[in-house]
Coordinates of C-alpha atoms in Angstrom, one line a residue:
M1 CA 0.0 0.0 0.0
S2 CA 1.3 3.4 -0.9
V3 CA 2.7 5.6 1.8
Y4 CA 0.4 8.4 0.6
I5 CA -2.7 6.3 1.1
I6 CA -1.6 5.4 4.6
L7 CA -0.8 9.0 5.3
V8 CA -4.2 10.3 4.0
F9 CA -6.3 7.8 5.9
T10 CA -4.3 8.2 9.0
S11 CA -4.9 11.9 8.7
Y12 CA -8.6 11.3 8.4
I13 CA -8.7 9.2 11.5
I14 CA -6.6 11.7 13.5
A15 CA -8.8 14.6 12.3
S16 CA -11.9 12.6 13.2
I17 CA -10.6 12.0 16.7
V18 CA -9.6 15.6 17.2
N19 CA -13.0 16.8 16.0
V20 CA -14.8 14.3 18.3
W21 CA -12.7 15.4 21.3
G22 CA -13.4 19.1 20.4
R23 CA -17.1 18.4 20.1
H24 CA -17.1 16.7 23.5
K25 CA -15.4 19.7 25.0
R26 CA -17.7 22.1 23.2
D27 CA -14.6 23.7 21.6
D28 CA -15.8 25.7 18.6
L29 CA -12.4 26.6 17.3
N30 CA -11.4 22.9 17.2
N31 CA -14.6 22.2 15.3
Y32 CA -14.0 25.0 12.8
L33 CA -10.4 23.8 12.1
S34 CA -10.9 20.0 12.0
K35 CA -14.4 19.4 10.5
P36 CA -13.8 21.0 7.1
L37 CA -10.8 18.7 6.6
L38 CA -12.7 15.4 7.1
M39 CA -14.5 14.8 3.8
P40 CA -11.7 16.3 1.6
L41 CA -9.3 13.9 3.2
L42 CA -11.6 11.0 2.6
A43 CA -12.1 12.0 -1.0
I44 CA -8.4 12.1 -1.6
G45 CA -8.0 8.7 0.1
Y46 CA -10.8 7.3 -2.1
A47 CA -9.2 8.6 -5.3
L48 CA -5.8 7.2 -4.4
V49 CA -7.1 3.7 -3.6
A50 CA -9.7 3.4 -6.3
G51 CA -7.3 4.5 -9.0
S52 CA -8.8 3.8 -12.4
H53 CA -12.0 2.6 -10.7
M54 CA -12.6 6.1 -9.2
S55 CA -16.0 7.5 -9.7
W56 CA -16.5 11.3 -9.9
I57 CA -20.0 10.6 -8.4
I58 CA -18.4 9.5 -5.1
I59 CA -16.1 12.5 -5.2
A60 CA -19.1 14.7 -5.7
A61 CA -20.9 13.0 -2.8
L62 CA -18.0 13.7 -0.4
V63 CA -17.6 17.3 -1.6
L64 CA -21.3 17.9 -1.1
C65 CA -21.1 16.4 2.4
A66 CA -18.1 18.6 3.1
I67 CA -20.2 21.6 2.1
G68 CA -23.0 20.3 4.4
D69 CA -20.5 20.0 7.2
V70 CA -19.5 23.7 6.9
F71 CA -23.1 24.9 6.8
L72 CA -24.1 22.8 9.8
M73 CA -21.2 23.9 12.0
L74 CA -21.7 27.7 11.4
P75 CA -24.0 29.6 13.9
E76 CA -27.3 30.9 12.6
K77 CA -27.8 34.6 12.7
K78 CA -31.4 34.2 13.6
A79 CA -32.3 31.1 15.6
D80 CA -36.0 31.5 14.8
K81 CA -35.3 31.7 11.0
P82 CA -32.6 29.1 10.3
V83 CA -31.0 29.4 6.9
L84 CA -27.7 27.5 7.2
F85 CA -29.4 24.3 8.6
P86 CA -31.7 23.9 5.5
L87 CA -28.8 24.6 3.2
G88 CA -26.7 22.0 5.0
M89 CA -29.5 19.4 4.7
L90 CA -29.8 20.2 1.0
A91 CA -26.1 19.6 0.5
F92 CA -26.3 16.3 2.4
M93 CA -29.4 15.2 0.4
S94 CA -27.5 15.9 -2.8
G95 CA -24.6 13.8 -1.4
H96 CA -27.0 10.9 -0.6
L97 CA -28.4 11.1 -4.1
C98 CA -24.9 10.8 -5.5
Y99 CA -24.3 7.6 -3.4
F100 CA -27.6 6.2 -4.6
S101 CA -26.8 7.0 -8.2
W102 CA -23.5 5.1 -7.8
Y103 CA -25.3 2.0 -6.4
V104 CA -27.8 2.1 -9.3
M105 CA -25.0 2.3 -11.9
Y106 CA -22.9 -0.3 -10.2
T107 CA -25.8 -2.8 -9.9
R108 CA -26.9 -2.1 -13.5
S109 CA -23.5 -3.1 -14.8
A110 CA -23.0 -6.0 -12.3
G111 CA -26.5 -7.2 -12.7
F112 CA -29.6 -6.4 -10.6
T113 CA -30.5 -9.0 -8.0
G114 CA -33.5 -9.8 -5.8
A115 CA -31.7 -7.8 -3.1
W116 CA -33.3 -4.7 -4.5
A117 CA -36.6 -6.0 -3.2
T118 CA -35.2 -6.1 0.3
G119 CA -33.7 -2.7 -0.3
I120 CA -37.1 -1.3 -1.3
F121 CA -38.7 -2.9 1.7
A122 CA -36.1 -1.3 4.0
F123 CA -36.7 2.0 2.2
L124 CA -40.4 2.0 2.8
A125 CA -40.2 0.7 6.3
G126 CA -37.6 3.2 7.3
I127 CA -39.7 6.1 6.0
A128 CA -42.8 4.9 7.8
V129 CA -41.0 4.5 11.1
I130 CA -39.2 7.8 10.9
V131 CA -42.3 9.8 9.9
I132 CA -44.2 8.3 12.8
I133 CA -41.4 9.4 15.2
L134 CA -41.3 12.9 13.7
K135 CA -45.0 13.3 14.2
K136 CA -44.8 12.2 17.8
L137 CA -42.0 14.7 18.3
N138 CA -44.1 17.5 16.9
A139 CA -41.6 18.4 14.2
G140 CA -43.8 21.3 13.1
K141 CA -42.3 23.6 10.4
F142 CA -39.4 21.1 10.0
L143 CA -41.7 18.2 9.2
P144 CA -41.7 18.6 5.4
L145 CA -37.9 19.0 5.2
F146 CA -37.3 16.1 7.6
V147 CA -39.6 13.8 5.6
L148 CA -37.9 14.8 2.3
Y149 CA -34.5 14.1 3.9
T150 CA -35.8 10.8 5.2
V151 CA -36.9 9.7 1.8
I152 CA -33.5 10.5 0.3
I153 CA -31.3 9.1 3.0
M154 CA -33.3 5.8 2.9
L155 CA -32.5 5.7 -0.8
N156 CA -28.9 5.4 0.3
V157 CA -29.8 2.5 2.5
A158 CA -31.8 0.8 -0.2
G159 CA -29.0 1.2 -2.7
A160 CA -26.4 -0.3 -0.4
I161 CA -28.7 -3.3 0.3
G162 CA -29.3 -3.7 -3.4
T163 CA -25.6 -4.5 -4.0
W164 CA -26.0 -7.8 -2.3
G165 CA -25.0 -10.7 -4.6
T166 CA -23.3 -8.4 -7.1
G167 CA -19.7 -8.6 -5.9
S168 CA -17.8 -8.7 -2.6
I169 CA -20.1 -9.5 0.4
S170 CA -17.8 -7.5 2.6
G171 CA -18.3 -4.4 0.4
T172 CA -22.1 -4.8 0.7
V173 CA -21.9 -5.2 4.4
L174 CA -19.7 -2.1 4.8
C175 CA -21.9 0.0 2.7
T176 CA -25.1 -1.2 4.4
V177 CA -23.8 -0.7 7.9
G178 CA -22.4 2.7 6.9
A179 CA -25.7 3.8 5.5
F180 CA -27.6 2.8 8.6
L181 CA -25.0 4.5 10.8
F182 CA -25.5 7.6 8.7
V183 CA -29.3 7.4 9.3
F184 CA -28.6 7.1 13.1
S185 CA -26.2 10.0 13.1
D186 CA -28.6 12.3 11.2
A187 CA -31.5 11.1 13.4
M188 CA -29.6 12.4 16.5
I189 CA -29.2 15.8 14.8
A190 CA -32.9 15.9 14.1
F191 CA -33.8 15.0 17.7
D192 CA -31.5 17.7 18.9
V193 CA -33.0 20.3 16.6
L194 CA -36.5 19.4 17.9
G195 CA -35.3 19.8 21.5
K196 CA -35.2 16.0 22.3
P197 CA -31.4 15.3 22.3
M198 CA -30.6 11.6 22.3
G199 CA -26.8 11.9 22.0
G200 CA -24.2 14.6 22.3
P201 CA -22.4 16.2 19.3
D202 CA -19.4 14.0 20.0
V203 CA -21.6 10.8 19.4
V204 CA -23.0 12.4 16.3
M205 CA -19.5 12.9 14.9
I206 CA -18.3 9.4 15.9
T207 CA -21.1 7.7 14.0
Y208 CA -20.9 10.2 11.1
T209 CA -17.1 9.8 10.5
I210 CA -17.3 6.0 10.9
A211 CA -20.3 5.9 8.5
Q212 CA -18.6 7.8 5.8
L213 CA -15.4 5.8 6.1
M214 CA -17.4 2.5 5.9
L215 CA -19.3 3.8 2.8
V216 CA -16.1 4.7 1.0
V217 CA -14.2 1.5 1.9
G218 CA -17.3 -0.5 1.0
I219 CA -17.6 1.2 -2.4
I220 CA -13.9 0.7 -3.1
T221 CA -14.2 -3.0 -2.2
L222 CA -17.2 -3.4 -4.5
S223 CA -15.6 -1.6 -7.4
V224 CA -12.0 -2.8 -7.6

């Protein structure tokens, strides 16, 4: 393995640990310095490992998530009229759509399997469960945005499951677990926005950084 690959992924892990520690300590400066580095490092690592199998769709997904990271870490000027939060969600939704697009193109070339039926079931079940929870939490003005986000993030889950039987099982498992971790991480953010915190910002970042790493490694495993 190239020393550059080791260096980049080690840097990602270190930046993730530094950010998690900073979030735990509520250190905003730490967050501002380390968080914007995460997805660019992962994108570079992905490009180095994937080589000729690199997909610009995955690069776009990580860039969009990096943009979302920046929007979500910045303070709102008016708490009662959030602007950055919806923009951050829009960036992440676009990133999830990129991931889903890659799954569709990959399975189309590798051959669609019955796993997509399971993926569609998980997609519908996940939406139903999350919408019920949102209604019980009185999401109010955020309900339409959260429902839309739920639909799109569950596409990521469905796409990951849909890769079953098309290539490396370990790649499918990594992508699927990563997608579900992403859902869990974003659910914690939603709960916090609605005044029902279920995990601190450090837990959110732990699950988020692991989820993204698993998605990237899983996609590399499937494609090479």
